[in-house]
PDB file of C-alpha atoms and ligand atoms in Angstrom:
ATOM      1  CA  MET A 250      -1.225 -48.731 -53.193  1.00 71.00           C
ATOM      2  CA  THR A 251      -0.246 -51.935 -51.419  1.00 88.00           C
ATOM      3  CA  ARG A 252      -0.318 -51.697 -47.666  1.00 97.00           C
ATOM      4  CA  ARG A 253       1.532 -54.321 -45.646  1.00 97.00           C
ATOM      5  CA  PRO A 254      -1.023 -56.139 -43.477  1.00 98.00           C
ATOM      6  CA  LEU A 255      -0.655 -55.672 -39.747  1.00 98.00           C
ATOM      7  CA  ILE A 256      -1.824 -58.211 -37.168  1.00 98.00           C
ATOM      8  CA  ALA A 257      -1.699 -56.890 -33.604  1.00 98.00           C
ATOM      9  CA  ALA A 258      -2.306 -58.737 -30.346  1.00 98.00           C
ATOM     10  CA  ASN A 259      -3.977 -56.759 -27.583  1.00 98.00           C
ATOM     11  CA  TRP A 260      -3.340 -58.814 -24.471  1.00 98.00           C
ATOM     12  CA  LYS A 261      -5.306 -56.387 -22.276  1.00 98.00           C
ATOM     13  CA  MET A 262      -4.802 -57.299 -18.568  1.00 98.00           C
ATOM     14  CA  HIS A 263      -3.514 -60.803 -19.303  1.00 98.00           C
ATOM     15  CA  GLN A 264      -0.103 -62.534 -19.234  1.00 98.00           C
ATOM     16  CA  THR A 265       2.364 -62.339 -16.361  1.00 98.00           C
ATOM     17  CA  VAL A 266       6.012 -62.070 -17.398  1.00 98.00           C
ATOM     18  CA  PRO A 267       6.623 -65.870 -17.318  1.00 98.00           C
ATOM     19  CA  GLU A 268       3.392 -66.480 -19.255  1.00 98.00           C
ATOM     20  CA  ALA A 269       4.345 -63.846 -21.819  1.00 98.00           C
ATOM     21  CA  LEU A 270       7.779 -65.387 -22.344  1.00 98.00           C
ATOM     22  CA  THR A 271       6.331 -68.873 -22.775  1.00 98.00           C
ATOM     23  CA  PHE A 272       3.883 -67.471 -25.330  1.00 98.00           C
ATOM     24  CA  LEU A 273       6.738 -65.804 -27.234  1.00 98.00           C
ATOM     25  CA  ASP A 274       8.726 -69.054 -27.333  1.00 98.00           C
ATOM     26  CA  HIS A 275       5.767 -70.699 -29.064  1.00 98.00           C
ATOM     27  CA  LEU A 276       5.086 -67.746 -31.331  1.00 98.00           C
ATOM     28  CA  LEU A 277       8.677 -67.315 -32.489  1.00 97.00           C
ATOM     29  CA  ALA A 278       8.980 -71.041 -33.165  1.00 97.00           C
ATOM     30  CA  ASP A 279       6.002 -70.722 -35.542  1.00 96.00           C
ATOM     31  CA  LEU A 280       7.199 -67.626 -37.418  1.00 96.00           C
ATOM     32  CA  SER A 281       9.701 -67.683 -40.259  1.00 94.00           C
ATOM     33  CA  GLY A 282      10.481 -63.983 -39.867  1.00 91.00           C
ATOM     34  CA  ASP A 283       9.374 -63.100 -43.377  1.00 93.00           C
ATOM     35  CA  GLU A 284       5.644 -63.214 -42.834  1.00 96.00           C
ATOM     36  CA  GLU A 285       3.501 -61.196 -45.212  1.00 96.00           C
ATOM     37  CA  ALA A 286       1.935 -59.455 -42.212  1.00 98.00           C
ATOM     38  CA  GLU A 287       3.729 -57.248 -39.748  1.00 98.00           C
ATOM     39  CA  VAL A 288       3.184 -58.737 -36.290  1.00 98.00           C
ATOM     40  CA  VAL A 289       2.750 -56.592 -33.187  1.00 98.00           C
ATOM     41  CA  ILE A 290       2.286 -57.575 -29.537  1.00 98.00           C
ATOM     42  CA  ALA A 291       0.756 -55.216 -26.974  1.00 98.00           C
ATOM     43  CA  PRO A 292       1.434 -56.719 -23.534  1.00 98.00           C
ATOM     44  CA  PRO A 293       0.449 -55.099 -20.249  1.00 98.00           C
ATOM     45  CA  PHE A 294       2.922 -52.448 -19.014  1.00 98.00           C
ATOM     46  CA  THR A 295       4.419 -54.908 -16.513  1.00 98.00           C
ATOM     47  CA  ALA A 296       5.587 -57.237 -19.295  1.00 98.00           C
ATOM     48  CA  LEU A 297       6.735 -54.583 -21.780  1.00 98.00           C
ATOM     49  CA  GLU A 298      10.372 -54.707 -20.846  1.00 98.00           C
ATOM     50  CA  ALA A 299      10.658 -58.506 -20.856  1.00 98.00           C
ATOM     51  CA  VAL A 300       8.690 -58.794 -24.106  1.00 98.00           C
ATOM     52  CA  GLY A 301      10.741 -56.008 -25.711  1.00 97.00           C
ATOM     53  CA  ARG A 302      14.003 -57.751 -24.799  1.00 97.00           C
ATOM     54  CA  ARG A 303      12.814 -61.109 -26.090  1.00 98.00           C
ATOM     55  CA  LEU A 304      11.592 -59.602 -29.372  1.00 98.00           C
ATOM     56  CA  ASP A 305      14.635 -57.427 -29.944  1.00 96.00           C
ATOM     57  CA  GLY A 306      16.197 -58.434 -33.257  1.00 96.00           C
ATOM     58  CA  THR A 307      13.112 -60.402 -34.370  1.00 97.00           C
ATOM     59  CA  SER A 308      10.505 -59.324 -36.919  1.00 96.00           C
ATOM     60  CA  VAL A 309       7.865 -58.798 -34.220  1.00 98.00           C
ATOM     61  CA  GLN A 310       7.179 -55.277 -32.949  1.00 98.00           C
ATOM     62  CA  VAL A 311       6.037 -54.149 -29.514  1.00 98.00           C
ATOM     63  CA  ALA A 312       3.127 -51.873 -28.667  1.00 98.00           C
ATOM     64  CA  ALA A 313       1.884 -50.363 -25.423  1.00 98.00           C
ATOM     65  CA  GLN A 314      -1.822 -50.428 -24.599  1.00 98.00           C
ATOM     66  CA  ASN A 315      -1.990 -46.783 -23.564  1.00 98.00           C
ATOM     67  CA  VAL A 316       0.189 -43.733 -22.960  1.00 98.00           C
ATOM     68  CA  TYR A 317      -0.039 -40.528 -20.943  1.00 98.00           C
ATOM     69  CA  TRP A 318       0.548 -37.194 -22.680  1.00 98.00           C
ATOM     70  CA  GLU A 319       3.263 -35.683 -20.476  1.00 98.00           C
ATOM     71  CA  ASP A 320       6.897 -36.807 -20.609  1.00 97.00           C
ATOM     72  CA  GLN A 321       7.376 -36.850 -16.836  1.00 97.00           C
ATOM     73  CA  GLY A 322       6.037 -35.348 -13.635  1.00 98.00           C
ATOM     74  CA  ALA A 323       3.635 -35.825 -10.754  1.00 98.00           C
ATOM     75  CA  PHE A 324       1.187 -38.150 -12.510  1.00 98.00           C
ATOM     76  CA  THR A 325       0.921 -41.147 -10.203  1.00 98.00           C
ATOM     77  CA  GLY A 326       0.139 -44.352 -12.023  1.00 97.00           C
ATOM     78  CA  GLU A 327       0.764 -43.020 -15.526  1.00 98.00           C
ATOM     79  CA  VAL A 328       3.368 -44.035 -18.112  1.00 98.00           C
ATOM     80  CA  SER A 329       4.942 -41.522 -20.499  1.00 98.00           C
ATOM     81  CA  PRO A 330       5.746 -41.795 -24.205  1.00 97.00           C
ATOM     82  CA  LEU A 331       9.405 -41.254 -23.370  1.00 97.00           C
ATOM     83  CA  MET A 332       9.359 -44.329 -21.122  1.00 97.00           C
ATOM     84  CA  LEU A 333       7.687 -46.422 -23.824  1.00 98.00           C
ATOM     85  CA  LYS A 334      10.116 -45.279 -26.460  1.00 96.00           C
ATOM     86  CA  GLN A 335      13.039 -46.149 -24.216  1.00 95.00           C
ATOM     87  CA  LEU A 336      11.654 -49.698 -23.838  1.00 95.00           C
ATOM     88  CA  GLY A 337      11.665 -50.112 -27.609  1.00 94.00           C
ATOM     89  CA  CYS A 338       7.942 -49.685 -28.257  1.00 97.00           C
ATOM     90  CA  ARG A 339       7.114 -48.864 -31.842  1.00 97.00           C
ATOM     91  CA  TYR A 340       3.310 -48.618 -31.531  1.00 98.00           C
ATOM     92  CA  VAL A 341       0.788 -47.567 -28.926  1.00 98.00           C
ATOM     93  CA  ILE A 342      -2.925 -48.371 -28.787  1.00 98.00           C
ATOM     94  CA  ILE A 343      -4.937 -45.217 -28.130  1.00 98.00           C
ATOM     95  CA  GLY A 344      -8.649 -44.815 -27.413  1.00 98.00           C
ATOM     96  CA  HIS A 345      -9.571 -48.480 -27.046  1.00 98.00           C
ATOM     97  CA  SER A 346     -13.290 -48.773 -26.266  1.00 97.00           C
ATOM     98  CA  GLU A 347     -12.491 -50.305 -22.866  1.00 97.00           C
ATOM     99  CA  ARG A 348     -10.531 -47.148 -22.020  1.00 98.00           C
ATOM    100  CA  ARG A 349     -13.414 -45.015 -23.253  1.00 97.00           C
ATOM    101  CA  GLN A 350     -16.122 -47.004 -21.455  1.00 96.00           C
ATOM    102  CA  LEU A 351     -14.400 -47.989 -18.200  1.00 97.00           C
ATOM    103  CA  PHE A 352     -11.788 -45.287 -17.654  1.00 97.00           C
ATOM    104  CA  GLY A 353     -13.422 -42.077 -18.843  1.00 96.00           C
ATOM    105  CA  GLU A 354     -11.348 -41.666 -22.003  1.00 97.00           C
ATOM    106  CA  THR A 355     -12.747 -38.907 -24.222  1.00 97.00           C
ATOM    107  CA  ASP A 356     -11.973 -37.657 -27.722  1.00 96.00           C
ATOM    108  CA  GLU A 357     -10.035 -34.832 -26.068  1.00 96.00           C
ATOM    109  CA  THR A 358      -7.799 -37.167 -24.022  1.00 97.00           C
ATOM    110  CA  VAL A 359      -7.393 -39.373 -27.091  1.00 97.00           C
ATOM    111  CA  ARG A 360      -6.191 -36.314 -29.015  1.00 96.00           C
ATOM    112  CA  ARG A 361      -3.659 -35.435 -26.310  1.00 97.00           C
ATOM    113  CA  ARG A 362      -2.314 -38.974 -26.276  1.00 97.00           C
ATOM    114  CA  LEU A 363      -2.055 -38.971 -30.088  1.00 96.00           C
ATOM    115  CA  ARG A 364      -0.094 -35.736 -30.013  1.00 95.00           C
ATOM    116  CA  ALA A 365       2.268 -37.106 -27.348  1.00 96.00           C
ATOM    117  CA  ALA A 366       2.799 -40.350 -29.276  1.00 96.00           C
ATOM    118  CA  GLY A 367       3.553 -38.423 -32.461  1.00 93.00           C
ATOM    119  CA  ARG A 368       6.060 -36.227 -30.622  1.00 93.00           C
ATOM    120  CA  HIS A 369       8.044 -39.342 -29.711  1.00 94.00           C
ATOM    121  CA  GLU A 370       7.602 -41.181 -32.994  1.00 93.00           C
ATOM    122  CA  LEU A 371       5.412 -43.869 -31.507  1.00 96.00           C
ATOM    123  CA  THR A 372       2.868 -44.880 -34.129  1.00 97.00           C
ATOM    124  CA  PRO A 373      -0.644 -44.682 -32.703  1.00 97.00           C
ATOM    125  CA  ILE A 374      -3.148 -47.469 -33.252  1.00 98.00           C
ATOM    126  CA  LEU A 375      -6.221 -45.274 -32.915  1.00 98.00           C
ATOM    127  CA  CYS A 376      -9.377 -47.220 -32.039  1.00 98.00           C
ATOM    128  CA  VAL A 377     -12.840 -46.090 -33.031  1.00 98.00           C
ATOM    129  CA  GLY A 378     -16.174 -47.874 -33.184  1.00 98.00           C
ATOM    130  CA  GLU A 379     -19.878 -47.658 -32.577  1.00 97.00           C
ATOM    131  CA  THR A 380     -21.991 -49.286 -29.873  1.00 96.00           C
ATOM    132  CA  LYS A 381     -24.857 -51.667 -30.606  1.00 96.00           C
ATOM    133  CA  GLU A 382     -27.346 -48.855 -29.987  1.00 96.00           C
ATOM    134  CA  ASP A 383     -25.488 -46.589 -32.426  1.00 97.00           C
ATOM    135  CA  ARG A 384     -25.566 -49.233 -35.130  1.00 96.00           C
ATOM    136  CA  GLU A 385     -29.230 -50.072 -34.577  1.00 95.00           C
ATOM    137  CA  ALA A 386     -30.077 -46.375 -34.777  1.00 97.00           C
ATOM    138  CA  GLY A 387     -28.142 -46.044 -38.081  1.00 96.00           C
ATOM    139  CA  ARG A 388     -25.538 -43.769 -36.477  1.00 97.00           C
ATOM    140  CA  THR A 389     -22.394 -45.803 -37.239  1.00 97.00           C
ATOM    141  CA  ASP A 390     -20.895 -43.411 -39.799  1.00 96.00           C
ATOM    142  CA  ASP A 391     -21.702 -40.346 -37.685  1.00 97.00           C
ATOM    143  CA  VAL A 392     -20.142 -41.861 -34.570  1.00 97.00           C
ATOM    144  CA  ILE A 393     -16.890 -42.940 -36.188  1.00 97.00           C
ATOM    145  CA  THR A 394     -16.685 -39.685 -38.143  1.00 97.00           C
ATOM    146  CA  GLY A 395     -16.988 -37.742 -34.884  1.00 97.00           C
ATOM    147  CA  GLN A 396     -14.411 -39.895 -33.106  1.00 97.00           C
ATOM    148  CA  ILE A 397     -11.824 -39.592 -35.888  1.00 96.00           C
ATOM    149  CA  SER A 398     -12.366 -35.897 -36.580  1.00 96.00           C
ATOM    150  CA  ARG A 399     -12.189 -34.852 -32.943  1.00 96.00           C
ATOM    151  CA  ALA A 400      -9.203 -37.109 -32.233  1.00 95.00           C
ATOM    152  CA  LEU A 401      -7.183 -35.752 -35.139  1.00 94.00           C
ATOM    153  CA  GLU A 402      -8.169 -32.094 -34.763  1.00 92.00           C
ATOM    154  CA  GLY A 403      -5.093 -29.908 -35.072  1.00 89.00           C
ATOM    155  CA  LEU A 404      -2.727 -32.859 -35.428  1.00 88.00           C
ATOM    156  CA  TYR A 405      -2.161 -32.712 -39.151  1.00 79.00           C
ATOM    157  CA  PRO A 406       0.411 -32.472 -40.713  1.00 77.00           C
ATOM    158  CA  ASP A 407       2.509 -32.498 -37.572  1.00 76.00           C
ATOM    159  CA  PRO A 408       2.989 -34.648 -35.502  1.00 69.00           C
ATOM    160  CA  LEU A 409       0.862 -37.062 -37.486  1.00 78.00           C
ATOM    161  CA  ARG A 410       3.361 -38.715 -39.813  1.00 80.00           C
ATOM    162  CA  GLU A 411       2.160 -42.265 -39.428  1.00 90.00           C
ATOM    163  CA  LEU A 412      -1.083 -43.641 -38.179  1.00 95.00           C
ATOM    164  CA  VAL A 413      -2.852 -46.967 -37.833  1.00 97.00           C
ATOM    165  CA  VAL A 414      -6.609 -46.949 -37.302  1.00 98.00           C
ATOM    166  CA  ALA A 415      -8.539 -49.842 -35.764  1.00 98.00           C
ATOM    167  CA  TYR A 416     -12.229 -50.038 -36.522  1.00 98.00           C
ATOM    168  CA  GLU A 417     -13.650 -51.927 -33.568  1.00 98.00           C
ATOM    169  CA  PRO A 418     -17.427 -52.094 -33.272  1.00 97.00           C
ATOM    170  CA  VAL A 419     -17.976 -52.134 -29.499  1.00 96.00           C
ATOM    171  CA  TRP A 420     -20.679 -54.808 -29.844  1.00 96.00           C
ATOM    172  CA  ALA A 421     -18.157 -57.162 -31.480  1.00 95.00           C
ATOM    173  CA  ILE A 422     -15.394 -56.883 -28.874  1.00 95.00           C
ATOM    174  CA  GLY A 423     -15.060 -59.979 -26.725  1.00 91.00           C
ATOM    175  CA  THR A 424     -18.603 -61.060 -27.592  1.00 92.00           C
ATOM    176  CA  GLY A 425     -17.971 -63.684 -30.254  1.00 88.00           C
ATOM    177  CA  LEU A 426     -20.023 -61.510 -32.636  1.00 88.00           C
ATOM    178  CA  THR A 427     -18.038 -60.387 -35.655  1.00 89.00           C
ATOM    179  CA  ALA A 428     -19.079 -57.643 -38.031  1.00 93.00           C
ATOM    180  CA  THR A 429     -19.924 -59.068 -41.435  1.00 96.00           C
ATOM    181  CA  VAL A 430     -17.235 -58.493 -44.014  1.00 97.00           C
ATOM    182  CA  ASP A 431     -19.528 -55.971 -45.700  1.00 97.00           C
ATOM    183  CA  GLN A 432     -20.096 -54.059 -42.458  1.00 97.00           C
ATOM    184  CA  ALA A 433     -16.332 -53.936 -41.854  1.00 98.00           C
ATOM    185  CA  GLN A 434     -15.563 -52.883 -45.421  1.00 98.00           C
ATOM    186  CA  GLU A 435     -18.255 -50.189 -45.443  1.00 97.00           C
ATOM    187  CA  ALA A 436     -17.079 -48.607 -42.191  1.00 98.00           C
ATOM    188  CA  GLN A 437     -13.401 -48.863 -43.130  1.00 98.00           C
ATOM    189  CA  ALA A 438     -13.870 -47.399 -46.611  1.00 98.00           C
ATOM    190  CA  HIS A 439     -15.730 -44.545 -44.926  1.00 98.00           C
ATOM    191  CA  LEU A 440     -12.821 -44.053 -42.499  1.00 98.00           C
ATOM    192  CA  ARG A 441     -10.321 -43.917 -45.362  1.00 98.00           C
ATOM    193  CA  LEU A 442     -12.350 -41.295 -47.226  1.00 97.00           C
ATOM    194  CA  LEU A 443     -12.588 -39.303 -44.043  1.00 97.00           C
ATOM    195  CA  LEU A 444      -8.837 -39.528 -43.484  1.00 96.00           C
ATOM    196  CA  ALA A 445      -8.277 -38.236 -47.016  1.00 95.00           C
ATOM    197  CA  ARG A 446     -10.536 -35.275 -46.211  1.00 94.00           C
ATOM    198  CA  ILE A 447      -8.949 -34.504 -42.839  1.00 92.00           C
ATOM    199  CA  THR A 448      -5.332 -35.157 -43.867  1.00 91.00           C
ATOM    200  CA  ASP A 449      -4.328 -35.939 -47.424  1.00 91.00           C
ATOM    201  CA  LYS A 450      -4.795 -38.713 -49.949  1.00 93.00           C
ATOM    202  CA  GLY A 451      -1.240 -39.983 -49.490  1.00 92.00           C
ATOM    203  CA  LEU A 452      -1.613 -40.481 -45.751  1.00 93.00           C
ATOM    204  CA  ALA A 453      -5.102 -41.943 -46.183  1.00 95.00           C
ATOM    205  CA  ASN A 454      -3.800 -44.466 -48.720  1.00 96.00           C
ATOM    206  CA  ARG A 455      -0.801 -45.390 -46.583  1.00 95.00           C
ATOM    207  CA  THR A 456      -2.732 -45.768 -43.331  1.00 97.00           C
ATOM    208  CA  ARG A 457      -3.438 -49.340 -42.311  1.00 98.00           C
ATOM    209  CA  ILE A 458      -7.024 -49.696 -41.141  1.00 98.00           C
ATOM    210  CA  LEU A 459      -7.445 -52.773 -38.974  1.00 98.00           C
ATOM    211  CA  TYR A 460     -10.643 -54.540 -38.072  1.00 98.00           C
ATOM    212  CA  GLY A 461     -11.107 -55.602 -34.453  1.00 98.00           C
ATOM    213  CA  GLY A 462     -13.910 -57.544 -32.817  1.00 97.00           C
ATOM    214  CA  SER A 463     -13.835 -61.314 -32.227  1.00 94.00           C
ATOM    215  CA  VAL A 464     -11.281 -61.997 -34.955  1.00 97.00           C
ATOM    216  CA  LYS A 465     -10.227 -65.665 -35.037  1.00 97.00           C
ATOM    217  CA  PRO A 466      -8.393 -67.996 -37.439  1.00 97.00           C
ATOM    218  CA  GLU A 467     -11.784 -68.979 -38.908  1.00 97.00           C
ATOM    219  CA  ASN A 468     -12.873 -65.488 -39.964  1.00 96.00           C
ATOM    220  CA  ILE A 469      -9.628 -63.624 -40.737  1.00 98.00           C
ATOM    221  CA  LEU A 470      -9.320 -64.724 -44.365  1.00 98.00           C
ATOM    222  CA  ALA A 471     -12.710 -63.379 -45.405  1.00 98.00           C
ATOM    223  CA  LEU A 472     -12.058 -60.088 -43.597  1.00 98.00           C
ATOM    224  CA  MET A 473      -8.628 -59.691 -45.188  1.00 98.00           C
ATOM    225  CA  ALA A 474     -10.156 -60.160 -48.637  1.00 97.00           C
ATOM    226  CA  MET A 475     -11.904 -56.786 -48.260  1.00 98.00           C
ATOM    227  CA  PRO A 476     -10.035 -53.900 -49.932  1.00 98.00           C
ATOM    228  CA  ASP A 477     -10.040 -51.589 -46.897  1.00 98.00           C
ATOM    229  CA  VAL A 478      -9.274 -54.210 -44.249  1.00 98.00           C
ATOM    230  CA  ASP A 479      -5.502 -54.060 -43.803  1.00 98.00           C
ATOM    231  CA  GLY A 480      -5.163 -56.286 -40.771  1.00 98.00           C
ATOM    232  CA  ALA A 481      -6.628 -57.007 -37.366  1.00 98.00           C
ATOM    233  CA  LEU A 482      -6.445 -55.988 -33.740  1.00 98.00           C
ATOM    234  CA  VAL A 483      -6.995 -59.218 -31.855  1.00 98.00           C
ATOM    235  CA  GLY A 484      -7.987 -59.579 -28.201  1.00 98.00           C
ATOM    236  CA  GLY A 485      -9.155 -62.997 -26.974  1.00 97.00           C
ATOM    237  CA  ALA A 486      -7.699 -65.027 -29.843  1.00 97.00           C
ATOM    238  CA  SER A 487      -4.263 -63.469 -29.310  1.00 98.00           C
ATOM    239  CA  LEU A 488      -3.845 -65.137 -25.925  1.00 98.00           C
ATOM    240  CA  SER A 489      -3.063 -68.544 -27.391  1.00 97.00           C
ATOM    241  CA  ALA A 490       0.005 -68.766 -29.633  1.00 97.00           C
ATOM    242  CA  ASP A 491      -1.792 -71.345 -31.797  1.00 97.00           C
ATOM    243  CA  SER A 492      -4.796 -69.222 -32.593  1.00 98.00           C
ATOM    244  CA  PHE A 493      -2.697 -66.061 -32.967  1.00 98.00           C
ATOM    245  CA  THR A 494      -0.350 -67.713 -35.478  1.00 98.00           C
ATOM    246  CA  GLY A 495      -3.440 -69.065 -37.260  1.00 97.00           C
ATOM    247  CA  ILE A 496      -4.509 -65.447 -37.722  1.00 98.00           C
ATOM    248  CA  ILE A 497      -1.040 -64.227 -38.740  1.00 98.00           C
ATOM    249  CA  HIS A 498      -0.800 -66.924 -41.416  1.00 97.00           C
ATOM    250  CA  PHE A 499      -4.234 -66.149 -42.851  1.00 96.00           C
TER     251      PHE A 499
HETATM  252  C1  LIG B  74      -9.903 -55.836 -28.685  1.00 76.54           C
HETATM  253  O1  LIG B  74      -9.939 -55.794 -27.468  1.00 76.54           O
HETATM  254  O2  LIG B  74      -9.278 -54.964 -29.304  1.00 76.54           O
HETATM  255  C2  LIG B  74     -10.600 -56.930 -29.354  1.00 76.54           C
HETATM  256  C3  LIG B  74     -10.829 -56.814 -30.628  1.00 76.54           C
HETATM  257  O3  LIG B  74     -10.976 -57.992 -28.575  1.00 76.54           O
HETATM  258  P1  LIG B  74     -11.591 -59.407 -29.098  1.00 76.54           P
HETATM  259  O4  LIG B  74     -10.733 -59.873 -30.241  1.00 76.54           O
HETATM  260  O5  LIG B  74     -11.520 -60.307 -27.926  1.00 76.54           O
HETATM  261  O6  LIG B  74     -12.990 -59.127 -29.542  1.00 76.54           O
END
């Protein structure tokens, strides 16, 4: 099965609205609109509306970096899937390691967010990955198996119609260290087999599994040559339009 590559920018807590719009001017000038890869931008919540408006009618899709699991209510500081949908978001990043490490995200809260995203037809970009200690102790497969299985528990077949998974070794995020292509392929092939076990072969074959962790124009080509690497979730290198387009045009 051929899966369309997906290259997603995770801007984290970067880019004011004017900065985001300047970035998009550069990005759109560099894209023909019929890129092989689907391109997705995940700006901070404050820039979602402006980015969504600017990208409306283009080939570039918008993602949120997180979502709460209720549609509305007394949840100060949270943003609902309904609100994201209304802004034109197509994707939402769920369970990023920064959320897990800094904001107390657990497999249970990840599962709730996945369910809420599915209810509103927002496609989750579900992040999983091991720490340096996990890898050194030979626990990589166990850790990512646990994260995926607990996150997806009870979600199949409904509301899990479409899913993107991002394999992001925590030790490779923002560190300049990239997993070797073999490490990425091994973990991602394992994730696909697991998805086939938890869901079904069709969904497992359709699901794009991205690699994330210090992806740059210099290393994307080798990663994309691996059979189970279907794209990238890009942090640091997505903040400059030049390096991001270098990755998109791998
Ligand atoms: C990320 O935050 O998802 C990420 C992969 O960051 P970086 O590319 O900076 O390692």
